[in-house]
Amino acid sequence: NKGKYEHYMQKEIHEQPESLTTTMRGRLIRGGSCKAKSVLLGGLKDHLKTIRRSRRIVFIGCGTSYNAALAARPILEELSGVPVTMEIASDLSDRQGPIYREDTAVFVSQSGETADTLHALEYALENGALCVGITNTVGSAIARTTHCGIHINAGCEIGVASTKAYTSQIVVMAMMALAIGGDTMSKQARREAIIDGLFYLPNKVREVLKLDQDMKDLAKLLIAEQSLLVFGRGYNYATALEGALKVKEVSLMHSEGILAGEMKHGPLALVDESLPIVVIATRDACFSKQQSVIQQLHARKGRLIVMCSQGDAASVCLGGSCRVIEVPQVEDCLQPVVNIVPLQLLAYHLTVLRGYNVDQPRNLAKSVTTQ
Ligand code: F6R
């Protein structure tokens, strides 16, 4: 039931304040006066010691689920102190890459039925790793086959393009990082700031959804373009990849997410006065580096659309020549949850304006059960 919405993708984008709330329900403990703030993940608690002792944590997934894991990787590295590596499921199988008994392998999947991910899971089980599932479907193959896991609880997702599952996946993995890192006193203040950030996150997403009309206006400007680049780095490298994936899969416009640190190593050659480029430059430790990326793109007359934190328009938009998307600022590791929303809206409006089927893009299926 689409309710007041025209499409499932639109409904699912707009229900993210609620889906995020459901994902966190009963899992955040904000303590009393003497009780520390913490998270409780029932499906993981008996395995936390093993995960903390593991030699590395390997995230495995495809498409949007891989991107969600990429967004959560920095906070997991920071809080757990365990090396975290990333694998696209099909690539791990193609290479028969090394997976060891001492590894924790985390399988991320909205449907829980993706053949590539399931195949990589069977491989990791054979190799003796502890296998953790993060899925949105209770009773799915991946939920059943892993040793333990966390349900995303984002509610049923119908649009082929994953939206609310993505933001809930990031939140689940941020909570996982908090749970794994929960025994280090030195990071207690950081953990509490993130827990507070999670608590306020649904309202910040509600706020960023107000950009709907702005994103529709931007989509009108971009409707006839051939291509759109998205530059991000740090926590928002994943936002660049995921924003570009949304645009290409539903609006059928070529789009590429680019790690801004790689700009000079090739992509800079593409920059001219006509190619639209989204640069994600919200406040975090990478902000000054992104400012210098903007300067360099500006010097080459790039057609810039800059996403920045509220109040930062003047410091990112040189000479007032670019379009700005101002978003509310949240704790740095949660910023990808806020930042993807305008790009989801942009992909949605571009698709509708271009006259394509937004809920069922050509050639794609919701659950990819063949390899
Ligand atoms: C993109 C999209 C796909 C899926 C991918 C993995 O919007 O939906 O890229 O993310 O097929 O699917 P799951 O998460 O079900 O394993």
Coordinates of C-alpha atoms and ligand atoms in Angstrom, one line a residue:
N1 CA 0.0 0.0 0.0
K2 CA 1.5 3.3 -1.2
G3 CA -0.7 5.4 0.9
K4 CA -0.4 9.1 -0.1
Y5 CA 2.6 8.4 -2.3
E6 CA 2.8 7.7 -6.0
H7 CA 5.6 5.2 -5.9
Y8 CA 7.1 2.8 -3.4
M9 CA 10.5 4.4 -3.7
Q10 CA 9.1 7.7 -2.8
K11 CA 7.2 6.2 0.2
E12 CA 10.3 4.4 1.4
I13 CA 12.5 7.5 1.1
H14 CA 10.0 9.5 3.1
E15 CA 9.4 6.9 5.8
Q16 CA 13.1 6.8 6.8
P17 CA 12.5 8.7 10.1
E18 CA 10.1 5.9 11.1
S19 CA 12.2 3.0 9.8
L20 CA 15.3 4.3 11.6
T21 CA 13.3 4.6 14.8
T22 CA 12.2 1.0 14.4
T23 CA 15.7 -0.2 13.7
M24 CA 16.9 1.3 17.0
R25 CA 13.9 0.4 19.1
G26 CA 14.9 -1.3 22.4
R27 CA 18.6 -1.3 21.4
L28 CA 19.8 2.0 22.7
I29 CA 20.2 2.3 26.4
R30 CA 20.6 5.9 27.4
G31 CA 21.1 5.0 31.1
G32 CA 19.9 6.8 34.2
S33 CA 22.0 9.2 36.2
C34 CA 24.6 6.6 37.1
K35 CA 24.2 4.1 34.3
A36 CA 26.4 4.4 31.2
K37 CA 24.9 4.8 27.8
S38 CA 25.2 1.6 25.8
V39 CA 23.7 -0.5 23.1
L40 CA 22.1 -3.9 23.4
L41 CA 22.1 -6.3 20.4
G42 CA 20.5 -9.5 21.6
G43 CA 21.6 -11.5 18.5
L44 CA 25.3 -10.6 19.0
K45 CA 25.8 -10.4 22.7
D46 CA 27.0 -14.0 23.2
H47 CA 29.6 -13.6 20.4
L48 CA 31.1 -10.2 21.3
K49 CA 34.1 -11.7 23.0
T50 CA 34.9 -13.8 20.0
I51 CA 34.5 -10.9 17.6
R52 CA 36.8 -8.7 19.8
R53 CA 39.4 -11.4 19.7
S54 CA 39.2 -12.0 16.0
R55 CA 42.1 -11.2 13.7
R56 CA 40.0 -9.1 11.4
I57 CA 36.4 -8.3 10.5
V58 CA 35.5 -8.8 6.9
F59 CA 32.3 -7.1 5.5
I60 CA 30.8 -9.0 2.6
G61 CA 27.8 -7.8 0.4
C62 CA 26.7 -6.6 -3.0
G63 CA 25.4 -3.2 -4.3
T64 CA 23.8 -1.0 -1.8
S65 CA 24.5 -3.4 1.1
Y66 CA 28.2 -3.3 0.3
N67 CA 28.0 0.5 0.2
A68 CA 26.3 0.6 3.7
A69 CA 29.1 -1.5 5.1
L70 CA 31.6 0.8 3.5
A71 CA 29.9 3.7 5.3
A72 CA 30.2 2.0 8.6
R73 CA 33.8 0.7 8.2
P74 CA 35.6 3.8 9.7
I75 CA 33.6 3.8 12.9
L76 CA 34.0 0.0 13.3
E77 CA 37.7 0.4 12.8
E78 CA 37.8 3.3 15.3
L79 CA 35.8 1.7 18.1
S80 CA 36.7 -2.0 17.8
G81 CA 40.5 -1.6 17.1
V82 CA 40.2 -4.7 14.9
P83 CA 41.2 -4.3 11.2
V84 CA 38.2 -4.2 8.9
T85 CA 38.3 -5.2 5.3
M86 CA 35.7 -5.1 2.5
E87 CA 34.7 -7.7 0.0
I88 CA 32.2 -7.6 -2.8
A89 CA 30.6 -11.0 -2.5
S90 CA 31.1 -12.1 -6.1
D91 CA 34.7 -10.9 -6.2
L92 CA 35.5 -12.9 -3.0
S93 CA 34.1 -16.0 -4.7
D94 CA 35.9 -15.3 -8.0
R95 CA 39.3 -15.0 -6.2
Q96 CA 38.6 -17.6 -3.6
G97 CA 40.1 -14.9 -1.4
P98 CA 41.6 -15.8 2.0
I99 CA 39.1 -16.2 4.9
Y100 CA 40.4 -17.7 8.1
R101 CA 39.1 -19.4 11.3
E102 CA 40.2 -16.3 13.2
D103 CA 38.1 -14.0 11.0
T104 CA 34.7 -12.5 11.7
A105 CA 32.8 -12.4 8.4
V106 CA 29.8 -10.0 8.4
F107 CA 27.2 -10.7 5.6
V108 CA 25.1 -7.6 4.8
S109 CA 21.9 -8.1 2.7
Q110 CA 18.5 -6.5 2.6
S111 CA 16.7 -9.5 1.2
G112 CA 18.9 -12.1 2.9
E113 CA 18.6 -14.2 -0.3
T114 CA 21.2 -12.7 -2.7
A115 CA 22.9 -15.6 -4.4
D116 CA 26.4 -14.0 -4.6
T117 CA 26.3 -13.2 -0.8
L118 CA 24.9 -16.6 0.1
H119 CA 27.7 -18.3 -1.9
A120 CA 30.4 -16.3 -0.2
L121 CA 28.7 -17.2 3.1
E122 CA 29.0 -20.9 2.4
Y123 CA 32.6 -20.4 1.5
A124 CA 33.3 -18.5 4.7
L125 CA 31.6 -21.3 6.7
E126 CA 33.8 -23.9 5.1
N127 CA 36.8 -21.9 6.1
G128 CA 35.7 -21.8 9.7
A129 CA 35.1 -18.0 10.2
L130 CA 32.5 -16.7 12.6
C131 CA 29.7 -15.7 10.3
V132 CA 27.4 -12.8 11.3
G133 CA 24.3 -11.9 9.3
I134 CA 22.8 -8.4 8.9
T135 CA 19.5 -8.8 7.0
N136 CA 16.1 -7.1 6.7
T137 CA 14.3 -10.4 6.3
V138 CA 13.6 -12.7 9.3
G139 CA 14.0 -16.3 8.3
S140 CA 15.9 -15.5 5.1
A141 CA 18.6 -17.9 3.8
I142 CA 21.4 -15.6 5.1
A143 CA 19.7 -15.1 8.5
R144 CA 19.3 -18.9 8.9
T145 CA 22.8 -19.9 7.7
T146 CA 24.9 -17.4 9.7
H147 CA 26.0 -18.2 13.3
C148 CA 24.5 -15.0 14.7
G149 CA 23.3 -11.7 13.6
I150 CA 21.3 -8.5 13.7
H151 CA 17.9 -7.8 12.1
I152 CA 17.7 -4.5 10.3
N153 CA 14.0 -4.1 11.1
A154 CA 13.5 -1.4 8.5
G155 CA 10.2 -2.9 7.4
C156 CA 9.4 -4.5 4.1
E157 CA 11.1 -2.7 1.2
I158 CA 9.3 -3.0 -2.2
G159 CA 11.0 -0.5 -4.5
V160 CA 13.8 -2.3 -6.3
A161 CA 16.2 0.5 -5.4
S162 CA 17.1 0.1 -1.8
T163 CA 16.7 3.3 0.2
K164 CA 15.4 2.8 3.8
A165 CA 17.2 -0.5 4.2
Y166 CA 20.5 1.4 3.4
T167 CA 20.1 4.0 6.1
S168 CA 19.0 1.3 8.6
Q169 CA 21.9 -0.9 7.7
I170 CA 24.4 1.9 8.5
V171 CA 22.7 2.4 11.8
V172 CA 22.8 -1.3 12.6
M173 CA 26.5 -1.4 11.8
A174 CA 27.2 1.7 13.9
M175 CA 25.4 0.0 16.8
M176 CA 27.5 -3.1 16.1
A177 CA 30.6 -0.9 16.4
L178 CA 29.4 0.5 19.7
A179 CA 28.7 -3.0 21.0
I180 CA 32.0 -4.5 19.9
G181 CA 33.9 -1.4 21.3
G182 CA 31.8 -1.3 24.4
D183 CA 34.5 -2.5 26.8
T184 CA 37.1 0.3 26.2
M185 CA 36.8 3.0 28.8
S186 CA 39.0 5.5 26.8
K187 CA 36.3 5.7 24.1
Q188 CA 33.3 6.1 26.4
A189 CA 32.8 9.8 25.6
R190 CA 32.9 9.2 21.9
R191 CA 30.5 6.2 22.2
E192 CA 28.1 8.3 24.3
A193 CA 28.2 11.1 21.7
I194 CA 27.3 8.6 19.0
I195 CA 24.5 7.1 21.0
D196 CA 23.0 10.6 21.5
G197 CA 23.5 11.2 17.8
L198 CA 21.6 8.0 17.0
F199 CA 18.8 9.2 19.3
Y200 CA 18.4 12.5 17.4
L201 CA 19.0 11.0 13.9
P202 CA 15.3 10.3 12.9
N203 CA 14.5 14.0 13.5
K204 CA 17.6 15.1 11.5
V205 CA 16.4 12.9 8.6
R206 CA 12.9 14.4 8.9
E207 CA 14.6 17.8 8.5
V208 CA 16.7 16.8 5.4
L209 CA 13.6 15.4 3.8
K210 CA 12.3 19.0 3.5
L211 CA 14.8 19.3 0.6
D212 CA 12.3 17.4 -1.5
Q213 CA 11.3 20.3 -3.6
D214 CA 14.9 21.6 -4.0
M215 CA 15.9 18.2 -5.3
K216 CA 13.0 18.2 -7.7
D217 CA 14.2 21.6 -9.0
L218 CA 17.8 20.3 -9.3
A219 CA 16.4 17.2 -11.2
K220 CA 14.7 19.6 -13.7
L221 CA 18.1 21.2 -14.3
L222 CA 19.8 17.8 -14.8
I223 CA 17.1 16.0 -16.7
A224 CA 18.8 16.0 -20.1
E225 CA 22.4 15.3 -18.9
Q226 CA 24.4 12.3 -20.0
S227 CA 26.3 11.9 -16.8
L228 CA 26.7 12.9 -13.2
L229 CA 29.8 12.5 -11.0
V230 CA 29.7 12.3 -7.2
F231 CA 32.8 13.1 -5.2
G232 CA 33.1 12.0 -1.6
R233 CA 35.8 10.8 0.9
G234 CA 36.1 9.5 4.4
Y235 CA 32.7 8.6 5.9
N236 CA 31.1 9.9 2.7
Y237 CA 33.0 7.9 0.1
A238 CA 30.2 5.4 0.5
T239 CA 27.7 8.3 0.0
A240 CA 29.3 9.1 -3.3
L241 CA 29.1 5.4 -4.5
E242 CA 25.5 4.9 -3.2
G243 CA 24.3 8.3 -4.6
A244 CA 25.7 7.4 -8.0
L245 CA 24.2 3.9 -7.8
K246 CA 20.8 5.3 -7.1
V247 CA 21.0 7.7 -10.0
K248 CA 22.1 5.2 -12.5
E249 CA 19.9 2.3 -11.6
V250 CA 16.6 4.2 -11.6
S251 CA 17.0 7.3 -13.7
L252 CA 19.2 5.4 -16.3
M253 CA 21.6 8.3 -16.4
H254 CA 25.3 7.4 -16.2
S255 CA 26.7 8.2 -12.8
E256 CA 29.9 7.5 -11.0
G257 CA 30.9 7.8 -7.4
I258 CA 34.5 8.9 -7.1
L259 CA 36.8 8.9 -4.1
A260 CA 37.9 12.5 -4.0
G261 CA 41.4 11.6 -3.0
E262 CA 41.7 9.9 -6.4
M263 CA 40.6 13.0 -8.3
K264 CA 44.1 13.9 -9.6
H265 CA 44.8 10.3 -10.5
G266 CA 42.5 10.4 -13.5
P267 CA 38.9 11.7 -13.0
L268 CA 40.1 15.4 -13.2
A269 CA 40.5 14.9 -16.9
L270 CA 36.7 14.7 -17.2
V271 CA 36.0 18.1 -15.7
D272 CA 34.7 20.8 -18.0
E273 CA 32.0 23.5 -18.0
S274 CA 29.1 21.1 -18.8
L275 CA 29.6 17.9 -16.7
P276 CA 27.6 18.2 -13.5
I277 CA 29.6 17.2 -10.4
V278 CA 28.2 16.7 -6.9
V279 CA 30.8 17.3 -4.2
I280 CA 30.0 16.1 -0.7
A281 CA 31.7 18.5 1.8
T282 CA 29.9 18.3 5.1
R283 CA 31.8 19.0 8.3
D284 CA 34.2 16.2 9.5
A285 CA 37.9 15.6 9.6
C286 CA 38.1 15.7 5.8
F287 CA 36.4 19.1 5.4
S288 CA 39.5 21.1 4.5
K289 CA 40.6 18.5 2.0
Q290 CA 37.2 18.7 0.3
Q291 CA 37.5 22.5 0.3
S292 CA 40.7 22.2 -1.7
V293 CA 39.0 19.7 -4.0
I294 CA 36.3 22.3 -4.6
Q295 CA 38.9 24.9 -5.3
Q296 CA 40.6 22.8 -7.9
L297 CA 37.3 21.8 -9.6
H298 CA 36.3 25.5 -9.6
A299 CA 39.7 26.5 -11.2
R300 CA 38.8 24.1 -14.1
K301 CA 35.3 25.7 -14.4
G302 CA 33.6 22.6 -13.1
R303 CA 29.8 22.7 -12.9
L304 CA 29.5 22.1 -9.1
I305 CA 26.7 21.1 -6.8
V306 CA 28.1 21.1 -3.3
M307 CA 26.5 19.3 -0.4
C308 CA 27.6 21.1 2.9
S309 CA 26.6 21.4 6.5
Q310 CA 23.9 24.1 7.3
G311 CA 25.5 27.5 7.4
D312 CA 28.6 26.5 5.4
A313 CA 27.3 27.7 1.9
A314 CA 29.6 30.7 1.9
S315 CA 32.7 28.7 2.8
V316 CA 32.2 26.0 0.1
C317 CA 30.7 28.0 -2.7
L318 CA 33.5 30.0 -4.3
G319 CA 32.4 33.1 -6.0
G320 CA 28.7 32.1 -5.5
S321 CA 28.9 30.1 -8.8
C322 CA 27.8 26.7 -7.6
R323 CA 24.5 25.2 -6.4
V324 CA 24.5 24.3 -2.7
I325 CA 22.6 21.5 -0.8
E326 CA 22.7 22.4 2.9
V327 CA 22.1 19.5 5.2
P328 CA 21.8 19.2 9.0
Q329 CA 25.0 18.3 10.7
V330 CA 25.1 15.1 12.9
E331 CA 27.9 13.1 14.5
D332 CA 30.5 12.5 11.8
C333 CA 30.0 8.7 11.5
L334 CA 26.2 9.1 11.2
Q335 CA 26.5 11.9 8.6
P336 CA 26.2 9.3 5.6
V337 CA 22.6 8.5 6.8
V338 CA 21.6 12.2 6.4
N339 CA 23.7 12.9 3.3
I340 CA 22.3 10.1 1.2
V341 CA 18.7 11.4 1.5
P342 CA 19.0 14.3 -0.9
L343 CA 20.6 12.0 -3.5
Q344 CA 17.9 9.5 -3.1
L345 CA 15.4 12.3 -3.7
L346 CA 17.4 13.5 -6.7
A347 CA 17.4 10.0 -8.2
Y348 CA 13.7 9.6 -7.6
H349 CA 12.7 12.9 -9.2
L350 CA 15.1 12.5 -12.2
T351 CA 13.5 9.2 -12.9
V352 CA 9.9 10.4 -12.7
L353 CA 10.8 13.5 -14.9
R354 CA 12.6 11.3 -17.4
G355 CA 9.5 9.1 -17.6
Y356 CA 11.1 5.8 -16.4
N357 CA 9.7 3.2 -14.1
V358 CA 11.0 4.1 -10.7
D359 CA 9.9 1.1 -8.7
Q360 CA 11.0 -1.5 -11.3
P361 CA 14.0 -0.3 -13.3
R362 CA 14.5 -2.2 -16.5
N363 CA 16.6 -5.4 -16.3
L364 CA 16.7 -5.4 -12.4
A365 CA 15.1 -7.6 -9.8
K366 CA 14.6 -6.9 -6.1
S367 CA 16.2 -10.0 -5.0
V368 CA 19.1 -11.4 -7.2
T369 CA 18.9 -15.1 -6.6
T370 CA 21.1 -16.2 -9.5
Q371 CA 24.9 -15.8 -9.7
Ligands
F6R1 C1 20.5 -1.1 -5.3 C2 20.1 -2.5 -4.9 C3 21.1 -3.6 -5.1 C4 21.1 -4.5 -3.9 C5 22.0 -5.7 -4.1 C6 22.1 -6.6 -2.9 O1 19.5 -0.3 -5.0 O2 19.0 -2.7 -4.4 O3 22.3 -3.1 -5.4 O4 21.6 -3.7 -2.8 O5 21.4 -6.5 -5.2 O6 20.8 -7.0 -2.4 P1 20.6 -7.5 -0.9 O7 20.9 -6.3 0.0 O8 19.2 -7.9 -0.9 O9 21.6 -8.6 -0.7

